[in-house]
């Protein structure tokens, strides 16, 4: 799963720390999400999507298994 968090954050002119504060998570969480080292819980994914006024599917991109 990939996500558009960095792209969306930058489009709003927010730093990682600012986004973390607004979502009530740590900056390290934002860094890990943006680098693909951490997948958000459903609760956090919903919170992120609502913050950007998007659906979860518009923020988090599920890669189809082509096997």
mmCIF file with all atom_site columns, C-alpha atoms in Angstrom:
data_model
loop_
_atom_site.group_PDB
_atom_site.id
_atom_site.type_symbol
_atom_site.label_atom_id
_atom_site.label_alt_id
_atom_site.label_comp_id
_atom_site.label_asym_id
_atom_site.label_entity_id
_atom_site.label_seq_id
_atom_site.pdbx_PDB_ins_code
_atom_site.Cartn_x
_atom_site.Cartn_y
_atom_site.Cartn_z
_atom_site.occupancy
_atom_site.B_iso_or_equiv
_atom_site.pdbx_formal_charge
_atom_site.auth_seq_id
_atom_site.auth_comp_id
_atom_site.auth_asym_id
_atom_site.auth_atom_id
_atom_site.pdbx_PDB_model_num
ATOM 1  C CA . UNK A 1 1  ? 0.000   0.000   0.000   1.00 0.00 ? 1  UNK A CA 1
ATOM 2  C CA . UNK A 1 2  ? 1.260   3.446   -0.883  1.00 0.00 ? 2  UNK A CA 1
ATOM 3  C CA . UNK A 1 3  ? -0.104  6.817   0.114   1.00 0.00 ? 3  UNK A CA 1
ATOM 4  C CA . UNK A 1 4  ? -0.226  10.429  -0.981  1.00 0.00 ? 4  UNK A CA 1
ATOM 5  C CA . UNK A 1 5  ? 0.351   11.976  2.452   1.00 0.00 ? 5  UNK A CA 1
ATOM 6  C CA . UNK A 1 6  ? 3.593   13.781  1.577   1.00 0.00 ? 6  UNK A CA 1
ATOM 7  C CA . UNK A 1 7  ? 2.086   15.179  -1.627  1.00 0.00 ? 7  UNK A CA 1
ATOM 8  C CA . UNK A 1 8  ? -1.072  16.338  0.152   1.00 0.00 ? 8  UNK A CA 1
ATOM 9  C CA . UNK A 1 9  ? 0.863   17.793  3.087   1.00 0.00 ? 9  UNK A CA 1
ATOM 10 C CA . UNK A 1 10 ? 3.193   19.760  0.809   1.00 0.00 ? 10 UNK A CA 1
ATOM 11 C CA . UNK A 1 11 ? 0.262   21.061  -1.254  1.00 0.00 ? 11 UNK A CA 1
ATOM 12 C CA . UNK A 1 12 ? -1.144  22.546  1.943   1.00 0.00 ? 12 UNK A CA 1
ATOM 13 C CA . UNK A 1 13 ? 2.225   24.033  2.876   1.00 0.00 ? 13 UNK A CA 1
ATOM 14 C CA . UNK A 1 14 ? 2.487   22.019  6.088   1.00 0.00 ? 14 UNK A CA 1
ATOM 15 C CA . UNK A 1 15 ? 5.603   20.627  7.693   1.00 0.00 ? 15 UNK A CA 1
ATOM 16 C CA . UNK A 1 16 ? 5.635   17.083  9.006   1.00 0.00 ? 16 UNK A CA 1
ATOM 17 C CA . UNK A 1 17 ? 5.515   18.472  12.550  1.00 0.00 ? 17 UNK A CA 1
ATOM 18 C CA . UNK A 1 18 ? 2.511   20.684  11.762  1.00 0.00 ? 18 UNK A CA 1
ATOM 19 C CA . UNK A 1 19 ? 0.582   17.799  10.236  1.00 0.00 ? 19 UNK A CA 1
ATOM 20 C CA . UNK A 1 20 ? 1.483   15.593  13.197  1.00 0.00 ? 20 UNK A CA 1
ATOM 21 C CA . UNK A 1 21 ? 0.170   18.237  15.612  1.00 0.00 ? 21 UNK A CA 1
ATOM 22 C CA . UNK A 1 22 ? -3.103  18.565  13.722  1.00 0.00 ? 22 UNK A CA 1
ATOM 23 C CA . UNK A 1 23 ? -3.611  14.805  13.599  1.00 0.00 ? 23 UNK A CA 1
ATOM 24 C CA . UNK A 1 24 ? -2.479  14.378  17.218  1.00 0.00 ? 24 UNK A CA 1
ATOM 25 C CA . UNK A 1 25 ? 0.309   11.931  16.353  1.00 0.00 ? 25 UNK A CA 1
ATOM 26 C CA . UNK A 1 26 ? 4.079   12.191  16.520  1.00 0.00 ? 26 UNK A CA 1
ATOM 27 C CA . UNK A 1 27 ? 6.248   13.591  13.758  1.00 0.00 ? 27 UNK A CA 1
ATOM 28 C CA . UNK A 1 28 ? 7.904   10.172  13.613  1.00 0.00 ? 28 UNK A CA 1
ATOM 29 C CA . UNK A 1 29 ? 4.508   8.646   12.726  1.00 0.00 ? 29 UNK A CA 1
ATOM 30 C CA . UNK A 1 30 ? 4.153   11.051  9.793   1.00 0.00 ? 30 UNK A CA 1
ATOM 31 C CA . UNK A 1 31 ? 7.706   10.297  8.641   1.00 0.00 ? 31 UNK A CA 1
ATOM 32 C CA . UNK A 1 32 ? 7.064   6.546   8.823   1.00 0.00 ? 32 UNK A CA 1
ATOM 33 C CA . UNK A 1 33 ? 3.768   6.857   6.944   1.00 0.00 ? 33 UNK A CA 1
ATOM 34 C CA . UNK A 1 34 ? 5.312   8.973   4.202   1.00 0.00 ? 34 UNK A CA 1
ATOM 35 C CA . UNK A 1 35 ? 8.236   6.549   3.810   1.00 0.00 ? 35 UNK A CA 1
ATOM 36 C CA . UNK A 1 36 ? 5.973   3.516   3.669   1.00 0.00 ? 36 UNK A CA 1
ATOM 37 C CA . UNK A 1 37 ? 7.440   1.960   6.810   1.00 0.00 ? 37 UNK A CA 1
ATOM 38 C CA . UNK A 1 38 ? 4.129   2.098   8.671   1.00 0.00 ? 38 UNK A CA 1
ATOM 39 C CA . UNK A 1 39 ? 0.551   1.481   7.584   1.00 0.00 ? 39 UNK A CA 1
ATOM 40 C CA . UNK A 1 40 ? -2.027  3.600   9.331   1.00 0.00 ? 40 UNK A CA 1
ATOM 41 C CA . UNK A 1 41 ? -4.699  2.027   11.482  1.00 0.00 ? 41 UNK A CA 1
ATOM 42 C CA . UNK A 1 42 ? -8.227  2.400   10.176  1.00 0.00 ? 42 UNK A CA 1
ATOM 43 C CA . UNK A 1 43 ? -8.865  5.122   12.749  1.00 0.00 ? 43 UNK A CA 1
ATOM 44 C CA . UNK A 1 44 ? -5.779  7.106   11.719  1.00 0.00 ? 44 UNK A CA 1
ATOM 45 C CA . UNK A 1 45 ? -6.463  6.576   8.003   1.00 0.00 ? 45 UNK A CA 1
ATOM 46 C CA . UNK A 1 46 ? -9.958  7.976   8.507   1.00 0.00 ? 46 UNK A CA 1
ATOM 47 C CA . UNK A 1 47 ? -8.597  10.947  10.445  1.00 0.00 ? 47 UNK A CA 1
ATOM 48 C CA . UNK A 1 48 ? -6.042  11.701  7.706   1.00 0.00 ? 48 UNK A CA 1
ATOM 49 C CA . UNK A 1 49 ? -8.631  11.424  4.947   1.00 0.00 ? 49 UNK A CA 1
ATOM 50 C CA . UNK A 1 50 ? -11.047 13.726  6.781   1.00 0.00 ? 50 UNK A CA 1
ATOM 51 C CA . UNK A 1 51 ? -8.271  16.250  7.416   1.00 0.00 ? 51 UNK A CA 1
ATOM 52 C CA . UNK A 1 52 ? -7.582  16.474  3.678   1.00 0.00 ? 52 UNK A CA 1
ATOM 53 C CA . UNK A 1 53 ? -11.312 16.302  2.831   1.00 0.00 ? 53 UNK A CA 1
ATOM 54 C CA . UNK A 1 54 ? -10.775 13.134  0.787   1.00 0.00 ? 54 UNK A CA 1
ATOM 55 C CA . UNK A 1 55 ? -11.813 9.512   0.984   1.00 0.00 ? 55 UNK A CA 1
ATOM 56 C CA . UNK A 1 56 ? -9.461  6.913   2.439   1.00 0.00 ? 56 UNK A CA 1
ATOM 57 C CA . UNK A 1 57 ? -9.093  5.455   -1.068  1.00 0.00 ? 57 UNK A CA 1
ATOM 58 C CA . UNK A 1 58 ? -7.937  8.839   -2.398  1.00 0.00 ? 58 UNK A CA 1
ATOM 59 C CA . UNK A 1 59 ? -5.169  9.043   0.229   1.00 0.00 ? 59 UNK A CA 1
ATOM 60 C CA . UNK A 1 60 ? -4.152  5.398   0.514   1.00 0.00 ? 60 UNK A CA 1
ATOM 61 C CA . UNK A 1 61 ? -3.544  3.539   -2.737  1.00 0.00 ? 61 UNK A CA 1
ATOM 62 C CA . UNK A 1 62 ? -3.996  -0.213  -2.566  1.00 0.00 ? 62 UNK A CA 1
ATOM 63 C CA . UNK A 1 63 ? -1.893  -2.039  -5.135  1.00 0.00 ? 63 UNK A CA 1
ATOM 64 C CA . UNK A 1 64 ? -3.758  -4.907  -6.737  1.00 0.00 ? 64 UNK A CA 1
ATOM 65 C CA . UNK A 1 65 ? -2.178  -8.336  -6.573  1.00 0.00 ? 65 UNK A CA 1
ATOM 66 C CA . UNK A 1 66 ? -1.587  -9.249  -10.215 1.00 0.00 ? 66 UNK A CA 1
ATOM 67 C CA . UNK A 1 67 ? -0.710  -12.903 -9.619  1.00 0.00 ? 67 UNK A CA 1
#
